[in-house]
């Protein structure tokens, strides 16, 4: 049982690590969020058949993440504005000016 | 939300699309002031109609100091193009930051082989403090992750990943101090030796 646990935890860590490698903001955030939610949701699953199925599903997802992250690295596009560093200037003469991020 | 605006959001105007829940929702709820049907696609504005002074100030700001010649005008957010040409500000690839670099809570550590015990402990504590699920008051050197601080094993994995990112060391899953989940002190002792 401990081996299964270790396997699961290492799977979790691998999925998070691979998800971080997406270059697109949206995919990256989604993948990280989905793995966290997915693992947490089925945390208390006791039925071994269901467990096996979920583990298989997770391993498949890990493969998908690895492939898609690699493809994403090949065809990068521009970063979203929220990903770039820096702060918007405060322009006092504009009451409608957007506050700094 | 009117259907028109919602469908524009769904179309996700190229890379201006926001992943709801991650981005600042204030900007999603504001429309273009002069043309109410046109939705803002970010913490900037539809340059077709909105305040030119704000846009010009922004373009003159330090943030774009290095890329002034490269920035292209923002497309109207009502354009229904979904290709990659519809990005908010098209910066050249050289101007993009490397977001995929591992995030560090403190400033980037130039790989020093030996750190003092106090420095290591401080960094460990800083990482823990910045971790979402740990409350600051219960945190001490002797506290155990699982029993005292109420983390479950998934949280523990995430915390260990945060340590890895901070110190630049890969922690194996079978590392004893981590697996048995002893106190923070053991983790910090590991780093000073490693």
mmCIF file of C-alpha atoms in Angstrom:
data_model
loop_
_atom_site.group_PDB
_atom_site.id
_atom_site.type_symbol
_atom_site.label_atom_id
_atom_site.label_comp_id
_atom_site.label_asym_id
_atom_site.label_seq_id
_atom_site.Cartn_x
_atom_site.Cartn_y
_atom_site.Cartn_z
ATOM 1 C CA UNK A 1 0.000 0.000 0.000
ATOM 2 C CA UNK A 2 2.885 2.293 0.743
ATOM 3 C CA UNK A 3 4.270 1.567 -2.714
ATOM 4 C CA UNK A 4 0.991 2.616 -4.283
ATOM 5 C CA UNK A 5 1.040 5.779 -2.234
ATOM 6 C CA UNK A 6 4.553 6.633 -3.294
ATOM 7 C CA UNK A 7 3.653 5.914 -6.886
ATOM 8 C CA UNK A 8 0.693 8.263 -6.664
ATOM 9 C CA UNK A 9 2.659 11.044 -5.055
ATOM 10 C CA UNK A 10 5.407 10.791 -7.607
ATOM 11 C CA UNK A 11 2.788 10.811 -10.358
ATOM 12 C CA UNK A 12 1.296 13.958 -8.869
ATOM 13 C CA UNK A 13 4.669 15.633 -8.741
ATOM 14 C CA UNK A 14 5.548 14.610 -12.280
ATOM 15 C CA UNK A 15 2.262 15.946 -13.603
ATOM 16 C CA UNK A 16 2.761 19.270 -11.878
ATOM 17 C CA UNK A 17 6.310 19.526 -13.172
ATOM 18 C CA UNK A 18 5.316 18.739 -16.734
ATOM 19 C CA UNK A 19 2.365 21.107 -16.564
ATOM 20 C CA UNK A 20 4.692 23.938 -15.674
ATOM 21 C CA UNK A 21 6.429 23.472 -18.994
ATOM 22 C CA UNK A 22 3.536 24.661 -21.127
ATOM 23 C CA UNK A 23 4.391 27.897 -22.808
ATOM 24 C CA UNK A 24 0.781 29.052 -23.195
ATOM 25 C CA UNK A 25 -0.531 30.686 -20.079
ATOM 26 C CA UNK A 26 -4.010 29.250 -20.411
ATOM 27 C CA UNK A 27 -2.945 25.659 -20.901
ATOM 28 C CA UNK A 28 -0.394 25.870 -18.157
ATOM 29 C CA UNK A 29 -2.791 27.266 -15.594
ATOM 30 C CA UNK A 30 -5.494 24.822 -16.596
ATOM 31 C CA UNK A 31 -3.228 21.797 -16.407
ATOM 32 C CA UNK A 32 -1.870 22.719 -12.998
ATOM 33 C CA UNK A 33 -5.302 23.482 -11.630
ATOM 34 C CA UNK A 34 -6.868 20.348 -13.085
ATOM 35 C CA UNK A 35 -4.216 18.011 -11.704
ATOM 36 C CA UNK A 36 -4.526 19.541 -8.255
ATOM 37 C CA UNK A 37 -8.295 19.340 -8.315
ATOM 38 C CA UNK A 38 -8.365 15.894 -9.865
ATOM 39 C CA UNK A 39 -6.074 14.346 -7.294
ATOM 40 C CA UNK A 40 -7.790 16.051 -4.418
ATOM 41 C CA UNK A 41 -11.240 15.042 -5.591
ATOM 42 C CA UNK A 42 -10.514 11.315 -5.571
ATOM 43 C CA UNK A 43 -8.353 11.400 -2.498
ATOM 44 C CA UNK A 44 -10.642 9.156 -0.440
ATOM 45 C CA UNK A 45 -11.462 6.606 -3.113
ATOM 46 C CA UNK A 46 -11.414 3.107 -1.634
ATOM 47 C CA UNK A 47 -12.626 0.801 -4.365
ATOM 48 C CA UNK A 48 -9.487 -0.784 -5.892
ATOM 49 C CA UNK A 49 -11.003 -1.125 -9.340
ATOM 50 C CA UNK A 50 -11.886 2.538 -9.395
ATOM 51 C CA UNK A 51 -8.447 3.398 -8.076
ATOM 52 C CA UNK A 52 -6.784 1.446 -10.868
ATOM 53 C CA UNK A 53 -8.893 3.190 -13.456
ATOM 54 C CA UNK A 54 -8.114 6.599 -12.053
ATOM 55 C CA UNK A 55 -4.409 5.863 -11.975
ATOM 56 C CA UNK A 56 -4.517 4.751 -15.604
ATOM 57 C CA UNK A 57 -6.381 7.917 -16.507
ATOM 58 C CA UNK A 58 -3.793 9.999 -14.690
ATOM 59 C CA UNK A 59 -0.924 8.275 -16.449
ATOM 60 C CA UNK A 60 -2.581 8.861 -19.798
ATOM 61 C CA UNK A 61 -3.038 12.512 -18.908
ATOM 62 C CA UNK A 62 0.607 12.727 -18.005
ATOM 63 C CA UNK A 63 1.519 11.448 -21.460
ATOM 64 C CA UNK A 64 -0.778 13.993 -23.038
ATOM 65 C CA UNK A 65 0.708 16.822 -20.997
ATOM 66 C CA UNK A 66 4.239 15.821 -21.948
ATOM 67 C CA UNK A 67 3.413 15.662 -25.635
ATOM 68 C CA UNK A 68 1.485 18.887 -25.725
ATOM 69 C CA UNK A 69 4.049 20.787 -23.729
ATOM 70 C CA UNK A 70 6.727 19.665 -26.173
ATOM 71 C CA UNK A 71 4.603 20.713 -29.137
ATOM 72 C CA UNK A 72 3.865 24.021 -27.475
ATOM 73 C CA UNK A 73 7.564 24.676 -27.095
ATOM 74 C CA UNK A 74 8.026 24.181 -30.809
ATOM 75 C CA UNK A 75 5.402 26.708 -31.800
ATOM 76 C CA UNK A 76 5.547 29.537 -29.322
ATOM 77 C CA UNK A 77 3.487 32.680 -29.655
ATOM 78 C CA UNK A 78 3.501 36.026 -27.929
ATOM 79 C CA UNK A 79 3.205 36.176 -24.193
ATOM 80 C CA UNK A 80 0.053 37.553 -22.681
ATOM 81 C CA UNK A 81 0.322 40.997 -21.244
ATOM 82 C CA UNK A 82 -0.203 39.724 -17.738
ATOM 83 C CA UNK A 83 2.838 37.520 -18.032
ATOM 84 C CA UNK A 84 5.287 40.258 -18.794
ATOM 85 C CA UNK A 85 7.071 42.062 -16.028
ATOM 86 C CA UNK A 86 6.555 45.666 -15.163
ATOM 87 C CA UNK A 87 3.884 47.917 -13.839
ATOM 88 C CA UNK A 88 1.507 50.280 -15.585
ATOM 89 C CA UNK A 89 2.219 53.951 -14.888
ATOM 90 C CA UNK A 90 -0.180 55.942 -12.765
ATOM 91 C CA UNK A 91 -1.397 58.858 -14.852
ATOM 92 C CA UNK A 92 -2.975 61.269 -12.386
ATOM 93 C CA UNK A 93 -4.802 63.380 -14.973
ATOM 94 C CA UNK A 94 -6.935 60.435 -15.980
ATOM 95 C CA UNK A 95 -9.601 59.530 -13.528
ATOM 96 C CA UNK A 96 -10.421 56.604 -15.761
ATOM 97 C CA UNK A 97 -6.911 55.324 -15.906
ATOM 98 C CA UNK A 98 -6.464 51.695 -14.958
ATOM 99 C CA UNK A 99 -4.831 51.063 -11.599
ATOM 100 C CA UNK A 100 -1.492 49.364 -11.634
ATOM 101 C CA UNK A 101 -1.643 45.597 -11.772
ATOM 102 C CA UNK B 1 -23.929 39.773 -19.066
ATOM 103 C CA UNK B 2 -25.354 40.566 -22.509
ATOM 104 C CA UNK B 3 -25.028 37.729 -24.962
ATOM 105 C CA UNK B 4 -23.112 39.826 -27.397
ATOM 106 C CA UNK B 5 -20.334 40.550 -24.973
ATOM 107 C CA UNK B 6 -20.279 37.026 -23.662
ATOM 108 C CA UNK B 7 -19.904 35.556 -27.108
ATOM 109 C CA UNK B 8 -17.058 37.929 -27.802
ATOM 110 C CA UNK B 9 -15.357 36.693 -24.697
ATOM 111 C CA UNK B 10 -15.915 33.128 -25.766
ATOM 112 C CA UNK B 11 -14.381 33.765 -29.145
ATOM 113 C CA UNK B 12 -11.382 34.738 -27.128
ATOM 114 C CA UNK B 13 -9.963 37.345 -29.400
ATOM 115 C CA UNK B 14 -6.752 35.446 -30.076
ATOM 116 C CA UNK B 15 -4.295 35.688 -27.242
ATOM 117 C CA UNK B 16 -6.195 38.443 -25.561
ATOM 118 C CA UNK B 17 -8.486 35.835 -24.062
ATOM 119 C CA UNK B 18 -8.481 35.706 -20.316
ATOM 120 C CA UNK B 19 -8.652 32.540 -18.329
ATOM 121 C CA UNK B 20 -11.434 33.503 -15.958
ATOM 122 C CA UNK B 21 -10.485 33.190 -12.352
ATOM 123 C CA UNK B 22 -6.857 33.825 -13.025
ATOM 124 C CA UNK B 23 -6.996 37.279 -14.509
ATOM 125 C CA UNK B 24 -8.225 40.359 -12.792
ATOM 126 C CA UNK B 25 -11.993 40.322 -13.183
ATOM 127 C CA UNK B 26 -12.277 44.072 -12.843
ATOM 128 C CA UNK B 27 -11.166 44.457 -16.421
ATOM 129 C CA UNK B 28 -13.608 41.945 -17.752
ATOM 130 C CA UNK B 29 -16.554 43.827 -16.394
ATOM 131 C CA UNK B 30 -15.591 47.150 -17.896
ATOM 132 C CA UNK B 31 -16.622 47.927 -21.384
ATOM 133 C CA UNK B 32 -15.282 50.403 -23.825
ATOM 134 C CA UNK B 33 -16.628 53.756 -22.758
ATOM 135 C CA UNK B 34 -17.639 55.036 -26.127
ATOM 136 C CA UNK B 35 -18.870 51.857 -27.664
ATOM 137 C CA UNK B 36 -20.588 49.877 -24.944
ATOM 138 C CA UNK B 37 -20.802 46.672 -26.926
ATOM 139 C CA UNK B 38 -17.070 46.359 -27.257
ATOM 140 C CA UNK B 39 -15.445 44.449 -24.422
ATOM 141 C CA UNK B 40 -12.053 45.263 -23.034
ATOM 142 C CA UNK B 41 -9.705 42.381 -23.369
ATOM 143 C CA UNK B 42 -7.241 43.174 -20.653
ATOM 144 C CA UNK B 43 -5.868 45.794 -18.357
ATOM 145 C CA UNK B 44 -5.521 47.984 -21.411
ATOM 146 C CA UNK B 45 -8.151 49.265 -23.683
ATOM 147 C CA UNK B 46 -9.669 49.297 -27.080
ATOM 148 C CA UNK B 47 -7.544 51.892 -28.797
ATOM 149 C CA UNK B 48 -10.139 52.483 -31.421
ATOM 150 C CA UNK B 49 -12.207 54.455 -29.012
ATOM 151 C CA UNK B 50 -10.720 54.769 -25.624
ATOM 152 C CA UNK B 51 -8.735 57.443 -24.033
ATOM 153 C CA UNK B 52 -5.730 58.157 -26.201
ATOM 154 C CA UNK B 53 -3.893 59.874 -23.422
ATOM 155 C CA UNK B 54 -3.883 56.759 -21.346
ATOM 156 C CA UNK B 55 -2.679 54.694 -24.235
ATOM 157 C CA UNK B 56 0.019 57.142 -25.163
ATOM 158 C CA UNK B 57 1.221 57.435 -21.611
ATOM 159 C CA UNK B 58 1.448 53.717 -21.463
ATOM 160 C CA UNK B 59 3.344 53.485 -24.713
ATOM 161 C CA UNK B 60 5.790 56.097 -23.514
ATOM 162 C CA UNK B 61 6.319 54.433 -20.202
ATOM 163 C CA UNK B 62 9.470 52.724 -19.038
ATOM 164 C CA UNK B 63 7.896 49.395 -19.482
ATOM 165 C CA UNK B 64 8.066 49.757 -23.209
ATOM 166 C CA UNK B 65 11.248 51.757 -23.237
ATOM 167 C CA UNK B 66 13.177 48.920 -24.769
ATOM 168 C CA UNK B 67 10.541 47.916 -27.202
ATOM 169 C CA UNK B 68 9.202 51.206 -28.392
ATOM 170 C CA UNK B 69 9.999 50.624 -31.997
ATOM 171 C CA UNK B 70 8.604 47.140 -31.939
ATOM 172 C CA UNK B 71 5.180 47.542 -30.419
ATOM 173 C CA UNK B 72 2.336 47.374 -32.859
ATOM 174 C CA UNK B 73 -1.053 48.953 -32.327
ATOM 175 C CA UNK B 74 -3.690 47.068 -30.464
ATOM 176 C CA UNK B 75 -6.347 45.522 -32.615
ATOM 177 C CA UNK B 76 -9.903 46.450 -31.970
ATOM 178 C CA UNK B 77 -11.403 43.972 -29.628
ATOM 179 C CA UNK B 78 -14.502 43.737 -31.744
ATOM 180 C CA UNK B 79 -12.529 42.237 -34.586
ATOM 181 C CA UNK B 80 -13.434 38.642 -34.966
ATOM 182 C CA UNK B 81 -10.016 37.396 -35.898
ATOM 183 C CA UNK B 82 -8.765 34.548 -33.873
ATOM 184 C CA UNK B 83 -5.326 34.128 -35.303
ATOM 185 C CA UNK B 84 -2.139 34.799 -33.458
ATOM 186 C CA UNK B 85 -1.851 38.202 -35.088
ATOM 187 C CA UNK B 86 -4.459 39.447 -32.701
ATOM 188 C CA UNK B 87 -2.242 39.698 -29.670
ATOM 189 C CA UNK B 88 -2.461 42.673 -27.422
ATOM 190 C CA UNK B 89 0.964 44.087 -28.083
ATOM 191 C CA UNK B 90 3.032 42.193 -30.569
ATOM 192 C CA UNK B 91 6.485 42.166 -29.095
ATOM 193 C CA UNK B 92 9.367 40.548 -30.875
ATOM 194 C CA UNK B 93 10.391 37.162 -29.533
ATOM 195 C CA UNK B 94 13.510 38.644 -28.034
ATOM 196 C CA UNK B 95 11.413 40.943 -25.917
ATOM 197 C CA UNK B 96 9.523 38.176 -24.222
ATOM 198 C CA UNK B 97 10.413 37.139 -20.729
ATOM 199 C CA UNK B 98 11.221 33.585 -19.946
ATOM 200 C CA UNK B 99 8.199 32.629 -17.977
ATOM 201 C CA UNK B 100 9.086 28.993 -17.897
ATOM 202 C CA UNK B 101 11.985 29.556 -15.592
ATOM 203 C CA UNK B 102 11.248 28.128 -12.164
ATOM 204 C CA UNK B 103 9.727 30.713 -9.928
ATOM 205 C CA UNK B 104 11.676 31.653 -6.846
ATOM 206 C CA UNK B 105 10.212 33.276 -3.804
ATOM 207 C CA UNK B 106 13.331 35.235 -3.130
ATOM 208 C CA UNK B 107 15.671 36.778 -5.627
ATOM 209 C CA UNK B 108 17.396 34.451 -7.974
ATOM 210 C CA UNK B 109 19.998 32.454 -6.089
ATOM 211 C CA UNK B 110 23.345 32.228 -7.799
ATOM 212 C CA UNK B 111 24.217 28.648 -7.010
ATOM 213 C CA UNK B 112 26.280 28.917 -3.852
ATOM 214 C CA UNK B 113 27.481 25.507 -2.787
ATOM 215 C CA UNK B 114 27.532 26.231 0.918
ATOM 216 C CA UNK B 115 24.984 28.307 2.766
ATOM 217 C CA UNK B 116 24.981 29.122 6.419
ATOM 218 C CA UNK B 117 22.470 27.305 8.542
ATOM 219 C CA UNK B 118 20.594 30.491 9.417
ATOM 220 C CA UNK B 119 20.321 31.593 5.816
ATOM 221 C CA UNK B 120 18.958 28.220 4.813
ATOM 222 C CA UNK B 121 16.457 28.193 7.635
ATOM 223 C CA UNK B 122 15.308 31.657 6.799
ATOM 224 C CA UNK B 123 14.713 30.746 3.199
ATOM 225 C CA UNK B 124 12.883 27.603 4.183
ATOM 226 C CA UNK B 125 10.628 29.617 6.460
ATOM 227 C CA UNK B 126 10.041 32.219 3.779
ATOM 228 C CA UNK B 127 8.971 29.560 1.333
ATOM 229 C CA UNK B 128 6.627 28.124 3.921
ATOM 230 C CA UNK B 129 5.162 31.520 4.666
ATOM 231 C CA UNK B 130 4.458 32.133 1.017
ATOM 232 C CA UNK B 131 2.806 28.776 0.654
ATOM 233 C CA UNK B 132 -0.942 29.248 0.437
ATOM 234 C CA UNK B 133 -2.080 26.635 2.837
ATOM 235 C CA UNK B 134 0.192 27.330 5.774
ATOM 236 C CA UNK B 135 -0.784 29.887 8.371
ATOM 237 C CA UNK B 136 2.017 32.051 9.645
ATOM 238 C CA UNK B 137 1.337 31.872 13.346
ATOM 239 C CA UNK B 138 1.775 28.155 13.801
ATOM 240 C CA UNK B 139 4.962 28.017 11.837
ATOM 241 C CA UNK B 140 8.143 27.248 13.725
ATOM 242 C CA UNK B 141 11.279 25.246 13.235
ATOM 243 C CA UNK B 142 9.960 22.291 15.142
ATOM 244 C CA UNK B 143 6.557 22.055 13.564
ATOM 245 C CA UNK B 144 5.688 18.923 11.687
ATOM 246 C CA UNK B 145 3.988 19.390 8.353
ATOM 247 C CA UNK B 146 1.363 16.757 8.651
ATOM 248 C CA UNK B 147 0.349 16.709 12.287
ATOM 249 C CA UNK B 148 0.878 20.286 13.441
ATOM 250 C CA UNK B 149 0.238 22.271 10.340
ATOM 251 C CA UNK B 150 -2.520 20.161 8.891
ATOM 252 C CA UNK B 151 -1.160 19.519 5.437
ATOM 253 C CA UNK B 152 -2.149 16.405 3.605
ATOM 254 C CA UNK B 153 0.266 14.481 1.454
ATOM 255 C CA UNK B 154 -0.679 16.315 -1.741
ATOM 256 C CA UNK B 155 0.033 19.646 -0.060
ATOM 257 C CA UNK B 156 3.255 18.199 1.186
ATOM 258 C CA UNK B 157 4.289 17.350 -2.361
ATOM 259 C CA UNK B 158 3.545 20.900 -3.444
ATOM 260 C CA UNK B 159 5.546 22.276 -0.543
ATOM 261 C CA UNK B 160 8.491 20.096 -1.429
ATOM 262 C CA UNK B 161 8.259 21.348 -4.986
ATOM 263 C CA UNK B 162 8.400 24.884 -3.644
ATOM 264 C CA UNK B 163 11.573 23.993 -1.743
ATOM 265 C CA UNK B 164 13.046 22.509 -4.883
ATOM 266 C CA UNK B 165 12.321 25.654 -6.821
ATOM 267 C CA UNK B 166 13.799 27.844 -4.125
ATOM 268 C CA UNK B 167 17.036 25.973 -3.644
ATOM 269 C CA UNK B 168 17.518 24.558 -7.090
ATOM 270 C CA UNK B 169 17.976 21.037 -5.785
ATOM 271 C CA UNK B 170 15.998 18.075 -6.968
ATOM 272 C CA UNK B 171 14.548 16.247 -3.989
ATOM 273 C CA UNK B 172 13.985 12.574 -4.623
ATOM 274 C CA UNK B 173 10.745 11.106 -3.384
ATOM 275 C CA UNK B 174 12.517 8.531 -1.319
ATOM 276 C CA UNK B 175 14.499 11.126 0.545
ATOM 277 C CA UNK B 176 14.018 10.080 4.124
ATOM 278 C CA UNK B 177 13.623 13.378 5.856
ATOM 279 C CA UNK B 178 10.964 14.385 3.428
ATOM 280 C CA UNK B 179 9.062 11.133 3.269
ATOM 281 C CA UNK B 180 8.840 10.642 6.982
ATOM 282 C CA UNK B 181 7.735 14.250 7.199
ATOM 283 C CA UNK B 182 9.819 15.300 10.112
ATOM 284 C CA UNK B 183 10.241 18.896 11.108
ATOM 285 C CA UNK B 184 11.313 21.813 9.003
ATOM 286 C CA UNK B 185 14.599 21.678 10.805
ATOM 287 C CA UNK B 186 15.489 18.413 9.146
ATOM 288 C CA UNK B 187 14.719 19.841 5.733
ATOM 289 C CA UNK B 188 16.918 22.823 6.357
ATOM 290 C CA UNK B 189 19.697 20.618 7.654
ATOM 291 C CA UNK B 190 19.523 18.651 4.443
ATOM 292 C CA UNK B 191 20.056 21.764 2.369
ATOM 293 C CA UNK B 192 23.021 22.992 4.244
ATOM 294 C CA UNK B 193 24.705 19.686 3.615
ATOM 295 C CA UNK B 194 23.525 19.147 0.064
#
